[in-house]
Amino acid sequence: MVSIKDIAKHAGVSISTVSYALNGNPKVTEETSKRILAVAKELNYVPNAAARTLKKRETRIIGAFLTTFEGAFYGELLQGMKEEMNKHGYDLVICSGTQSHRMLPEGMLDGAIILDRLFSDKELLLHANRGHKLVVLDRKLKHDNIVQVLLDNKAGATFAMEYLLRRGHKKLYAVSGPEGSFDSVQRLAAARQTVERGGPGIRYEELPGNFDKASGAAAARRIIAEYDGPVGVFCLNDEMAIGMYHALKGTPFRIGEHVHVVGFDHIDIADYVQPRLATIDYSERRWGAVAAEQLIKLIEGGSSAEHERIYVSLVEGDSVGRANG
Amino acid sequence: MVSIKDIAKHAGVSISTVSYALNGNPKVTEETSKRILAVAKELNYVPNAAARTLKKRETRIIGAFLTTFEGAFYGELLQGMKEEMNKHGYDLVICSGTQSHRMLPEGMLDGAIILDRLFSDKELLLHANRGHKLVVLDRKLKHDNIVQVLLDNKAGATFAMEYLLRRGHKKLYAVSGPEGSFDSVQRLAAARQTVERGGPGIRYEELPGNFDKASGAAAARRIIAEYDGPVGVFCLNDEMAIGMYHALKGTPFRIGEHVHVVGFDHIDIADYVQPRLATIDYSERRWGAVAAEQLIKLIEGGSSAEHERIYVSLVEGDSVGRANG
DNA sequence: TTGTAAGCGTTATCAA
DNA sequence: TTGATAACGCTTACAA
């Protein structure tokens, strides 16, 4: 491995001069600098990250933590983060699994964006207390070193339920997400509230779900088992809605005719299924970019970072028809 | 920040003893060790990654490089890698973009898995020459520090084309991937070879594509413009096949009746479209696990790592019918 | 303008 | 069994 020491030797200067030259410090003459840079290039010099980090206490790397790489990989979200980070000279790496949590306290990351229920609130607060900067996308958490950038779940769930009500549906279901999910809790609460405000004569039931296709299919089977007329179903994410499509295939029940479905997330496949799935849309890319932006503010400490909300909108689809045919 | 120096002070021992104790070195007494560990816990000590790396020249972190985060296509692959790496005490981070390439030469990674055309062969060979260990999933490259773990594209493309021929199709198309794509080149070559061996009376044409939905749709439009009877189409990936479904919607042409389509990759959506898409399947998870396994072998140097091939199989689907109705 | 030297937090060698 | 110390490669006062 070639170090600044080697460059110094070859160029006949001291290591500090080399360091200055490499970092573009104007103290060193144009001439010496040129010579040093040339030698560096010739020797194929690459700085050592560990040494630089040890000294400067920063890596210019941000970690985004996901629960798993599987399923919806949040492609656009991550791309949004990455582009924003790169603009500011940071690199983004994606991590998953408790084993990788060590990277934060060990100082390999300048900050982290959390979308991962495997991090407990307690653990995050611990890190924040140690001075690590965090953005959370999956919970509310109050700390000077943490900012939240959250989806407007309340608005989304309200749009979805109001859409079903507007179409005349009187028997409604909500299919929930997994136990610990923040999104699920928020969406469910808003759905419930919308029903309560929807006036009398509305039947409403909540079915357990898990944000995956299988649980959507299971919910569909429950719904048709007790079917006594058109129903409106708010699946708390699209994945489950797709599972519902699957389960109804080969039964006499039709989506958009007997079972009227709204999802959440506007995943790719929602536009390709028949009938097209009504869903709640938002810009993943923007979500990522905003999260990145706030984290950088937090790290660089200039203007104070602020909690942000990501707005959502309803995408109508043929998966929801009128209650009376 | 609390360092081993602080622990040493509090425990009344030297820093070397602390280091030994923390690393479970049996030289130090059970008793002293216990005391030191207790102090470490009390002070909330966390080792500093940069310092350790500087000294030991290893991070126990592997990077997987993707061209982009978009498209949910590599989830299982990454999960397969991660699980295998974790088993061996390594962490996996996912990186994207040329900016992040620095992590490899700067020594922040013990090795890398490459699925990213933004890395040129030249660049990879440079890294390999410097002693960095690499696994490539998207090209052939010969070097002692590089092993290939490649999809069996040749078998897959052959299966796809033979399937169309077996169903009696005489007019065939292949829709290719983007220029530089290794997968595209390999699949196309195998498709061509299969046609040549398929006997006389077969018309075959190659259409340009880009592995995305839009280019699949464009190919579909070209095909129906010159339509004169049932055609068999091998889309070099599923994404383009889905684009073809989309383009044919609202035309008199039906998939599986006029236009018979086979894809490649067996993405999720392939099972959900109507009619179900015939495609080439393989275990992404296994692909990732094998790549990880080979990289670790390469890094740890014990048994010699070897180039590997990932096997594929045909999944039949209603998107392909017989040529004569 | 350039050089000297201290120090970042570890590990590891050698002495005690 | 424990301690003193050099070294890893780099940045950065401070001195020359």
mmCIF file of N, CA and C in Angstrom, chain B residues 32-146:
data_model
loop_
_atom_site.group_PDB
_atom_site.id
_atom_site.type_symbol
_atom_site.label_atom_id
_atom_site.label_comp_id
_atom_site.label_asym_id
_atom_site.label_seq_id
_atom_site.Cartn_x
_atom_site.Cartn_y
_atom_site.Cartn_z
ATOM 1 N N THR B 32 -9.302 -10.148 36.375
ATOM 2 C CA THR B 32 -9.040 -8.836 35.769
ATOM 3 C C THR B 32 -9.971 -8.609 34.590
ATOM 4 N N SER B 33 -10.093 -9.636 33.805
ATOM 5 C CA SER B 33 -10.930 -9.549 32.627
ATOM 6 C C SER B 33 -12.354 -9.144 32.991
ATOM 7 N N LYS B 34 -12.884 -9.820 33.991
ATOM 8 C CA LYS B 34 -14.246 -9.527 34.420
ATOM 9 C C LYS B 34 -14.373 -8.055 34.837
ATOM 10 N N ARG B 35 -13.388 -7.618 35.593
ATOM 11 C CA ARG B 35 -13.424 -6.241 36.081
ATOM 12 C C ARG B 35 -13.417 -5.267 34.881
ATOM 13 N N ILE B 36 -12.520 -5.563 33.980
ATOM 14 C CA ILE B 36 -12.397 -4.688 32.812
ATOM 15 C C ILE B 36 -13.678 -4.658 31.995
ATOM 16 N N LEU B 37 -14.236 -5.824 31.745
ATOM 17 C CA LEU B 37 -15.494 -5.884 30.989
ATOM 18 C C LEU B 37 -16.593 -5.081 31.696
ATOM 19 N N ALA B 38 -16.616 -5.201 33.017
ATOM 20 C CA ALA B 38 -17.630 -4.477 33.787
ATOM 21 C C ALA B 38 -17.460 -2.973 33.599
ATOM 22 N N VAL B 39 -16.226 -2.518 33.720
ATOM 23 C CA VAL B 39 -15.966 -1.087 33.537
ATOM 24 C C VAL B 39 -16.370 -0.652 32.121
ATOM 25 N N ALA B 40 -16.017 -1.488 31.158
ATOM 26 C CA ALA B 40 -16.333 -1.166 29.762
ATOM 27 C C ALA B 40 -17.829 -0.985 29.585
ATOM 28 N N LYS B 41 -18.578 -1.923 30.142
ATOM 29 C CA LYS B 41 -20.036 -1.846 30.021
ATOM 30 C C LYS B 41 -20.542 -0.583 30.721
ATOM 31 N N GLU B 42 -20.007 -0.355 31.901
ATOM 32 C CA GLU B 42 -20.447 0.804 32.676
ATOM 33 C C GLU B 42 -20.221 2.112 31.917
ATOM 34 N N LEU B 43 -19.094 2.194 31.256
ATOM 35 C CA LEU B 43 -18.772 3.429 30.528
ATOM 36 C C LEU B 43 -19.419 3.466 29.142
ATOM 37 N N ASN B 44 -20.185 2.419 28.834
ATOM 38 C CA ASN B 44 -20.796 2.344 27.502
ATOM 39 C C ASN B 44 -19.762 2.367 26.395
ATOM 40 N N TYR B 45 -18.713 1.636 26.610
ATOM 41 C CA TYR B 45 -17.638 1.615 25.620
ATOM 42 C C TYR B 45 -18.080 0.950 24.325
ATOM 43 N N VAL B 46 -17.737 1.568 23.215
ATOM 44 C CA VAL B 46 -17.915 0.963 21.899
ATOM 45 C C VAL B 46 -16.598 1.118 21.150
ATOM 46 N N PRO B 47 -16.077 0.048 20.595
ATOM 47 C CA PRO B 47 -14.796 0.149 19.893
ATOM 48 C C PRO B 47 -14.895 1.097 18.703
ATOM 49 N N ASN B 48 -13.808 1.695 18.357
ATOM 50 C CA ASN B 48 -13.777 2.601 17.217
ATOM 51 C C ASN B 48 -13.343 1.853 15.958
ATOM 52 N N ALA B 49 -14.253 1.850 14.994
ATOM 53 C CA ALA B 49 -14.013 1.063 13.780
ATOM 54 C C ALA B 49 -12.785 1.560 13.026
ATOM 55 N N ALA B 50 -12.635 2.861 12.938
ATOM 56 C CA ALA B 50 -11.531 3.413 12.151
ATOM 57 C C ALA B 50 -10.187 2.977 12.727
ATOM 58 N N ALA B 51 -10.070 3.056 14.018
ATOM 59 C CA ALA B 51 -8.803 2.691 14.663
ATOM 60 C C ALA B 51 -8.510 1.207 14.454
ATOM 61 N N ARG B 52 -9.528 0.398 14.658
ATOM 62 C CA ARG B 52 -9.330 -1.037 14.489
ATOM 63 C C ARG B 52 -8.938 -1.358 13.050
ATOM 64 N N THR B 53 -9.643 -0.727 12.136
ATOM 65 C CA THR B 53 -9.370 -0.979 10.721
ATOM 66 C C THR B 53 -7.953 -0.540 10.344
ATOM 67 N N LEU B 54 -7.571 0.605 10.845
ATOM 68 C CA LEU B 54 -6.248 1.130 10.528
ATOM 69 C C LEU B 54 -5.178 0.127 10.922
ATOM 70 N N LYS B 55 -5.398 -0.477 12.054
ATOM 71 C CA LYS B 55 -4.416 -1.421 12.579
ATOM 72 C C LYS B 55 -4.513 -2.796 11.923
ATOM 73 N N LYS B 56 -5.731 -3.294 11.824
ATOM 74 C CA LYS B 56 -5.897 -4.676 11.369
ATOM 75 C C LYS B 56 -6.070 -4.822 9.861
ATOM 76 N N ARG B 57 -6.277 -3.729 9.190
ATOM 77 C CA ARG B 57 -6.460 -3.752 7.733
ATOM 78 C C ARG B 57 -7.620 -4.649 7.300
ATOM 79 N N GLU B 58 -8.654 -4.628 8.087
ATOM 80 C CA GLU B 58 -9.868 -5.306 7.643
ATOM 81 C C GLU B 58 -11.063 -4.684 8.335
ATOM 82 N N THR B 59 -12.193 -4.690 7.626
ATOM 83 C CA THR B 59 -13.394 -4.054 8.167
ATOM 84 C C THR B 59 -14.489 -5.074 8.454
ATOM 85 N N ARG B 60 -14.354 -6.233 7.860
ATOM 86 C CA ARG B 60 -15.411 -7.250 7.905
ATOM 87 C C ARG B 60 -16.722 -6.711 7.348
ATOM 88 N N ILE B 61 -16.569 -5.852 6.370
ATOM 89 C CA ILE B 61 -17.739 -5.370 5.636
ATOM 90 C C ILE B 61 -17.525 -5.633 4.154
ATOM 91 N N ILE B 62 -18.569 -6.121 3.533
ATOM 92 C CA ILE B 62 -18.545 -6.386 2.104
ATOM 93 C C ILE B 62 -19.506 -5.420 1.428
ATOM 94 N N GLY B 63 -19.156 -4.945 0.266
ATOM 95 C CA GLY B 63 -20.063 -4.076 -0.481
ATOM 96 C C GLY B 63 -20.645 -4.794 -1.678
ATOM 97 N N ALA B 64 -21.935 -4.609 -1.893
ATOM 98 C CA ALA B 64 -22.552 -5.089 -3.135
ATOM 99 C C ALA B 64 -22.889 -3.854 -3.949
ATOM 100 N N PHE B 65 -22.424 -3.811 -5.180
ATOM 101 C CA PHE B 65 -22.617 -2.622 -6.010
ATOM 102 C C PHE B 65 -23.671 -2.850 -7.076
ATOM 103 N N LEU B 66 -24.688 -2.008 -7.063
ATOM 104 C CA LEU B 66 -25.760 -2.060 -8.057
ATOM 105 C C LEU B 66 -25.737 -0.795 -8.900
ATOM 106 N N THR B 67 -26.189 -0.910 -10.138
ATOM 107 C CA THR B 67 -26.234 0.266 -11.009
ATOM 108 C C THR B 67 -27.232 1.290 -10.471
ATOM 109 N N THR B 68 -28.333 0.770 -9.962
ATOM 110 C CA THR B 68 -29.365 1.661 -9.433
ATOM 111 C C THR B 68 -30.131 0.928 -8.348
ATOM 112 N N PHE B 69 -30.804 1.679 -7.498
ATOM 113 C CA PHE B 69 -31.621 1.045 -6.477
ATOM 114 C C PHE B 69 -33.011 0.757 -7.000
ATOM 115 N N GLU B 70 -33.348 1.355 -8.128
ATOM 116 C CA GLU B 70 -34.714 1.266 -8.623
ATOM 117 C C GLU B 70 -35.049 -0.116 -9.177
ATOM 118 N N GLY B 71 -36.346 -0.406 -9.213
ATOM 119 C CA GLY B 71 -36.778 -1.727 -9.672
ATOM 120 C C GLY B 71 -36.531 -2.728 -8.559
ATOM 121 N N ALA B 72 -37.575 -3.386 -8.112
ATOM 122 C CA ALA B 72 -37.510 -4.219 -6.912
ATOM 123 C C ALA B 72 -36.863 -5.568 -7.177
ATOM 124 N N PHE B 73 -36.074 -5.670 -8.183
ATOM 125 C CA PHE B 73 -35.700 -6.924 -8.781
ATOM 126 C C PHE B 73 -34.642 -7.698 -8.007
ATOM 127 N N TYR B 74 -33.809 -7.035 -7.227
ATOM 128 C CA TYR B 74 -32.695 -7.749 -6.619
ATOM 129 C C TYR B 74 -32.868 -8.081 -5.139
ATOM 130 N N GLY B 75 -34.074 -7.923 -4.627
ATOM 131 C CA GLY B 75 -34.303 -8.136 -3.205
ATOM 132 C C GLY B 75 -33.823 -9.483 -2.693
ATOM 133 N N GLU B 76 -34.239 -10.529 -3.351
ATOM 134 C CA GLU B 76 -33.882 -11.877 -2.888
ATOM 135 C C GLU B 76 -32.388 -12.111 -3.033
ATOM 136 N N LEU B 77 -31.843 -11.593 -4.094
ATOM 137 C CA LEU B 77 -30.407 -11.738 -4.341
ATOM 138 C C LEU B 77 -29.612 -11.160 -3.173
ATOM 139 N N LEU B 78 -29.972 -9.949 -2.789
ATOM 140 C CA LEU B 78 -29.247 -9.279 -1.715
ATOM 141 C C LEU B 78 -29.468 -9.991 -0.390
ATOM 142 N N GLN B 79 -30.689 -10.441 -0.198
ATOM 143 C CA GLN B 79 -30.994 -11.158 1.038
ATOM 144 C C GLN B 79 -30.153 -12.435 1.125
ATOM 145 N N GLY B 80 -30.043 -13.113 0.007
ATOM 146 C CA GLY B 80 -29.220 -14.325 -0.032
ATOM 147 C C GLY B 80 -27.771 -14.026 0.310
ATOM 148 N N MET B 81 -27.270 -12.944 -0.241
ATOM 149 C CA MET B 81 -25.893 -12.533 0.084
ATOM 150 C C MET B 81 -25.764 -12.233 1.566
ATOM 151 N N LYS B 82 -26.677 -11.426 2.045
ATOM 152 C CA LYS B 82 -26.581 -10.951 3.418
ATOM 153 C C LYS B 82 -26.553 -12.113 4.394
ATOM 154 N N GLU B 83 -27.466 -13.035 4.211
ATOM 155 C CA GLU B 83 -27.551 -14.145 5.157
ATOM 156 C C GLU B 83 -26.261 -14.960 5.158
ATOM 157 N N GLU B 84 -25.740 -15.188 3.975
ATOM 158 C CA GLU B 84 -24.501 -15.959 3.893
ATOM 159 C C GLU B 84 -23.342 -15.190 4.551
ATOM 160 N N MET B 85 -23.265 -13.910 4.302
ATOM 161 C CA MET B 85 -22.189 -13.099 4.875
ATOM 162 C C MET B 85 -22.285 -13.081 6.398
ATOM 163 N N ASN B 86 -23.502 -12.853 6.893
ATOM 164 C CA ASN B 86 -23.696 -12.792 8.339
ATOM 165 C C ASN B 86 -23.248 -14.081 9.011
ATOM 166 N N LYS B 87 -23.541 -15.190 8.364
ATOM 167 C CA LYS B 87 -23.129 -16.481 8.907
ATOM 168 C C LYS B 87 -21.633 -16.509 9.183
ATOM 169 N N HIS B 88 -20.897 -15.820 8.350
ATOM 170 C CA HIS B 88 -19.443 -15.842 8.458
ATOM 171 C C HIS B 88 -18.888 -14.607 9.179
ATOM 172 N N GLY B 89 -19.784 -13.858 9.802
ATOM 173 C CA GLY B 89 -19.308 -12.709 10.576
ATOM 174 C C GLY B 89 -18.989 -11.476 9.755
ATOM 175 N N TYR B 90 -19.493 -11.411 8.545
ATOM 176 C CA TYR B 90 -19.313 -10.204 7.731
ATOM 177 C C TYR B 90 -20.628 -9.451 7.647
ATOM 178 N N ASP B 91 -20.528 -8.162 7.449
ATOM 179 C CA ASP B 91 -21.713 -7.362 7.192
ATOM 180 C C ASP B 91 -21.751 -6.989 5.719
ATOM 181 N N LEU B 92 -22.963 -6.811 5.240
ATOM 182 C CA LEU B 92 -23.128 -6.432 3.833
ATOM 183 C C LEU B 92 -23.719 -5.030 3.755
ATOM 184 N N VAL B 93 -23.150 -4.195 2.900
ATOM 185 C CA VAL B 93 -23.798 -2.917 2.600
ATOM 186 C C VAL B 93 -24.007 -2.828 1.090
ATOM 187 N N ILE B 94 -25.097 -2.166 0.702
ATOM 188 C CA ILE B 94 -25.412 -2.033 -0.714
ATOM 189 C C ILE B 94 -25.040 -0.632 -1.168
ATOM 190 N N CYS B 95 -24.313 -0.549 -2.257
ATOM 191 C CA CYS B 95 -23.839 0.740 -2.748
ATOM 192 C C CYS B 95 -24.281 0.933 -4.190
ATOM 193 N N SER B 96 -24.379 2.178 -4.595
ATOM 194 C CA SER B 96 -24.737 2.458 -5.981
ATOM 195 C C SER B 96 -24.156 3.791 -6.414
ATOM 196 N N GLY B 97 -23.745 3.864 -7.661
ATOM 197 C CA GLY B 97 -23.226 5.130 -8.189
ATOM 198 C C GLY B 97 -21.714 5.186 -8.160
ATOM 199 N N THR B 98 -21.160 5.838 -9.160
ATOM 200 C CA THR B 98 -19.694 5.859 -9.269
ATOM 201 C C THR B 98 -19.049 6.543 -8.078
ATOM 202 N N GLN B 99 -19.750 7.463 -7.494
ATOM 203 C CA GLN B 99 -19.174 8.168 -6.357
ATOM 204 C C GLN B 99 -18.770 7.203 -5.248
ATOM 205 N N SER B 100 -19.565 6.145 -5.114
ATOM 206 C CA SER B 100 -19.314 5.214 -4.010
ATOM 207 C C SER B 100 -18.213 4.206 -4.340
ATOM 208 N N HIS B 101 -17.716 4.241 -5.554
ATOM 209 C CA HIS B 101 -16.657 3.301 -5.905
ATOM 210 C C HIS B 101 -15.421 3.480 -5.037
ATOM 211 N N ARG B 102 -15.212 4.679 -4.543
ATOM 212 C CA ARG B 102 -14.040 4.961 -3.718
ATOM 213 C C ARG B 102 -13.920 4.028 -2.514
ATOM 214 N N MET B 103 -15.061 3.539 -2.048
ATOM 215 C CA MET B 103 -15.028 2.740 -0.812
ATOM 216 C C MET B 103 -14.116 1.535 -0.940
ATOM 217 N N LEU B 104 -14.045 1.003 -2.136
ATOM 218 C CA LEU B 104 -13.230 -0.194 -2.323
ATOM 219 C C LEU B 104 -11.731 0.127 -2.205
ATOM 220 N N PRO B 105 -11.177 1.021 -3.039
ATOM 221 C CA PRO B 105 -9.741 1.284 -2.921
ATOM 222 C C PRO B 105 -9.348 1.935 -1.592
ATOM 223 N N GLU B 106 -10.253 2.665 -1.002
ATOM 224 C CA GLU B 106 -9.906 3.351 0.251
ATOM 225 C C GLU B 106 -9.888 2.408 1.444
ATOM 226 N N GLY B 107 -10.235 1.179 1.198
ATOM 227 C CA GLY B 107 -10.087 0.178 2.257
ATOM 228 C C GLY B 107 -11.247 0.100 3.224
ATOM 229 N N MET B 108 -12.402 0.606 2.820
ATOM 230 C CA MET B 108 -13.535 0.515 3.727
ATOM 231 C C MET B 108 -14.260 -0.809 3.581
ATOM 232 N N LEU B 109 -13.885 -1.566 2.571
ATOM 233 C CA LEU B 109 -14.552 -2.848 2.327
ATOM 234 C C LEU B 109 -13.510 -3.955 2.211
ATOM 235 N N ASP B 110 -13.858 -5.117 2.713
ATOM 236 C CA ASP B 110 -12.951 -6.253 2.577
ATOM 237 C C ASP B 110 -13.103 -6.945 1.228
ATOM 238 N N GLY B 111 -14.136 -6.580 0.505
ATOM 239 C CA GLY B 111 -14.364 -7.187 -0.794
ATOM 240 C C GLY B 111 -15.650 -6.633 -1.375
ATOM 241 N N ALA B 112 -15.919 -6.984 -2.619
ATOM 242 C CA ALA B 112 -17.118 -6.438 -3.249
ATOM 243 C C ALA B 112 -17.733 -7.432 -4.219
ATOM 244 N N ILE B 113 -19.050 -7.320 -4.336
ATOM 245 C CA ILE B 113 -19.792 -8.098 -5.318
ATOM 246 C C ILE B 113 -20.345 -7.113 -6.332
ATOM 247 N N ILE B 114 -20.027 -7.350 -7.589
ATOM 248 C CA ILE B 114 -20.314 -6.349 -8.614
ATOM 249 C C ILE B 114 -21.457 -6.783 -9.525
ATOM 250 N N LEU B 115 -22.476 -5.925 -9.569
ATOM 251 C CA LEU B 115 -23.592 -6.135 -10.507
ATOM 252 C C LEU B 115 -23.926 -4.745 -11.000
ATOM 253 N N ASP B 116 -22.994 -4.176 -11.730
ATOM 254 C CA ASP B 116 -23.050 -2.749 -11.959
ATOM 255 C C ASP B 116 -22.194 -2.390 -13.166
ATOM 256 N N ARG B 117 -22.858 -2.062 -14.247
ATOM 257 C CA ARG B 117 -22.133 -1.762 -15.472
ATOM 258 C C ARG B 117 -21.353 -0.464 -15.382
ATOM 259 N N LEU B 118 -21.586 0.305 -14.351
ATOM 260 C CA LEU B 118 -20.813 1.544 -14.207
ATOM 261 C C LEU B 118 -19.362 1.253 -13.829
ATOM 262 N N PHE B 119 -19.110 0.034 -13.381
ATOM 263 C CA PHE B 119 -17.722 -0.385 -13.207
ATOM 264 C C PHE B 119 -17.220 -0.893 -14.552
ATOM 265 N N SER B 120 -16.148 -0.324 -15.032
ATOM 266 C CA SER B 120 -15.553 -0.863 -16.261
ATOM 267 C C SER B 120 -14.669 -2.053 -15.896
ATOM 268 N N ASP B 121 -14.447 -2.904 -16.873
ATOM 269 C CA ASP B 121 -13.538 -4.028 -16.642
ATOM 270 C C ASP B 121 -12.184 -3.511 -16.181
ATOM 271 N N LYS B 122 -11.763 -2.458 -16.813
ATOM 272 C CA LYS B 122 -10.451 -1.876 -16.498
ATOM 273 C C LYS B 122 -10.367 -1.485 -15.020
ATOM 274 N N GLU B 123 -11.402 -0.816 -14.574
ATOM 275 C CA GLU B 123 -11.411 -0.382 -13.182
ATOM 276 C C GLU B 123 -11.371 -1.586 -12.243
ATOM 277 N N LEU B 124 -12.135 -2.584 -12.575
ATOM 278 C CA LEU B 124 -12.178 -3.768 -11.704
ATOM 279 C C LEU B 124 -10.817 -4.467 -11.664
ATOM 280 N N LEU B 125 -10.183 -4.552 -12.813
ATOM 281 C CA LEU B 125 -8.864 -5.200 -12.859
ATOM 282 C C LEU B 125 -7.851 -4.401 -12.049
ATOM 283 N N LEU B 126 -7.993 -3.097 -12.094
ATOM 284 C CA LEU B 126 -7.116 -2.226 -11.307
ATOM 285 C C LEU B 126 -7.251 -2.552 -9.823
ATOM 286 N N HIS B 127 -8.489 -2.639 -9.373
ATOM 287 C CA HIS B 127 -8.725 -2.960 -7.967
ATOM 288 C C HIS B 127 -8.185 -4.346 -7.628
ATOM 289 N N ALA B 128 -8.433 -5.270 -8.528
ATOM 290 C CA ALA B 128 -7.960 -6.640 -8.290
ATOM 291 C C ALA B 128 -6.436 -6.659 -8.198
ATOM 292 N N ASN B 129 -5.811 -5.873 -9.040
ATOM 293 C CA ASN B 129 -4.350 -5.809 -9.013
ATOM 294 C C ASN B 129 -3.816 -5.265 -7.697
ATOM 295 N N ARG B 130 -4.599 -4.443 -7.080
ATOM 296 C CA ARG B 130 -4.188 -3.898 -5.786
ATOM 297 C C ARG B 130 -4.471 -4.857 -4.648
ATOM 298 N N GLY B 131 -5.012 -5.996 -4.982
ATOM 299 C CA GLY B 131 -5.241 -6.988 -3.937
ATOM 300 C C GLY B 131 -6.667 -7.046 -3.432
ATOM 301 N N HIS B 132 -7.560 -6.259 -4.023
ATOM 302 C CA HIS B 132 -8.950 -6.324 -3.572
ATOM 303 C C HIS B 132 -9.642 -7.539 -4.167
ATOM 304 N N LYS B 133 -10.508 -8.132 -3.351
ATOM 305 C CA LYS B 133 -11.194 -9.358 -3.750
ATOM 306 C C LYS B 133 -12.571 -9.037 -4.308
ATOM 307 N N LEU B 134 -12.870 -9.609 -5.445
ATOM 308 C CA LEU B 134 -14.121 -9.275 -6.119
ATOM 309 C C LEU B 134 -14.868 -10.503 -6.612
ATOM 310 N N VAL B 135 -16.187 -10.411 -6.580
ATOM 311 C CA VAL B 135 -17.018 -11.377 -7.284
ATOM 312 C C VAL B 135 -17.831 -10.600 -8.305
ATOM 313 N N VAL B 136 -17.811 -11.032 -9.554
ATOM 314 C CA VAL B 136 -18.591 -10.347 -10.589
ATOM 315 C C VAL B 136 -19.783 -11.199 -10.998
ATOM 316 N N LEU B 137 -20.934 -10.545 -11.097
ATOM 317 C CA LEU B 137 -22.170 -11.244 -11.468
ATOM 318 C C LEU B 137 -22.626 -10.830 -12.860
ATOM 319 N N ASP B 138 -21.885 -9.935 -13.478
ATOM 320 C CA ASP B 138 -22.395 -9.333 -14.712
ATOM 321 C C ASP B 138 -21.373 -9.298 -15.841
ATOM 322 N N ARG B 139 -20.364 -10.152 -15.746
ATOM 323 C CA ARG B 139 -19.353 -10.165 -16.818
ATOM 324 C C ARG B 139 -18.389 -11.313 -16.586
ATOM 325 N N LYS B 140 -17.598 -11.576 -17.630
ATOM 326 C CA LYS B 140 -16.507 -12.530 -17.468
ATOM 327 C C LYS B 140 -15.220 -11.736 -17.301
ATOM 328 N N LEU B 141 -14.392 -12.141 -16.376
ATOM 329 C CA LEU B 141 -13.174 -11.392 -16.096
ATOM 330 C C LEU B 141 -12.183 -12.337 -15.439
ATOM 331 N N LYS B 142 -11.000 -12.390 -15.999
ATOM 332 C CA LYS B 142 -10.036 -13.373 -15.503
ATOM 333 C C LYS B 142 -8.972 -12.701 -14.650
ATOM 334 N N HIS B 143 -8.885 -13.075 -13.402
ATOM 335 C CA HIS B 143 -7.869 -12.527 -12.495
ATOM 336 C C HIS B 143 -7.881 -13.364 -11.222
ATOM 337 N N ASP B 144 -6.729 -13.476 -10.593
ATOM 338 C CA ASP B 144 -6.656 -14.300 -9.384
ATOM 339 C C ASP B 144 -7.524 -13.775 -8.252
ATOM 340 N N ASN B 145 -7.775 -12.492 -8.247
ATOM 341 C CA ASN B 145 -8.580 -11.922 -7.172
ATOM 342 C C ASN B 145 -10.047 -11.733 -7.548
ATOM 343 N N ILE B 146 -10.439 -12.305 -8.671
ATOM 344 C CA ILE B 146 -11.830 -12.153 -9.122
ATOM 345 C C ILE B 146 -12.452 -13.516 -9.385
#
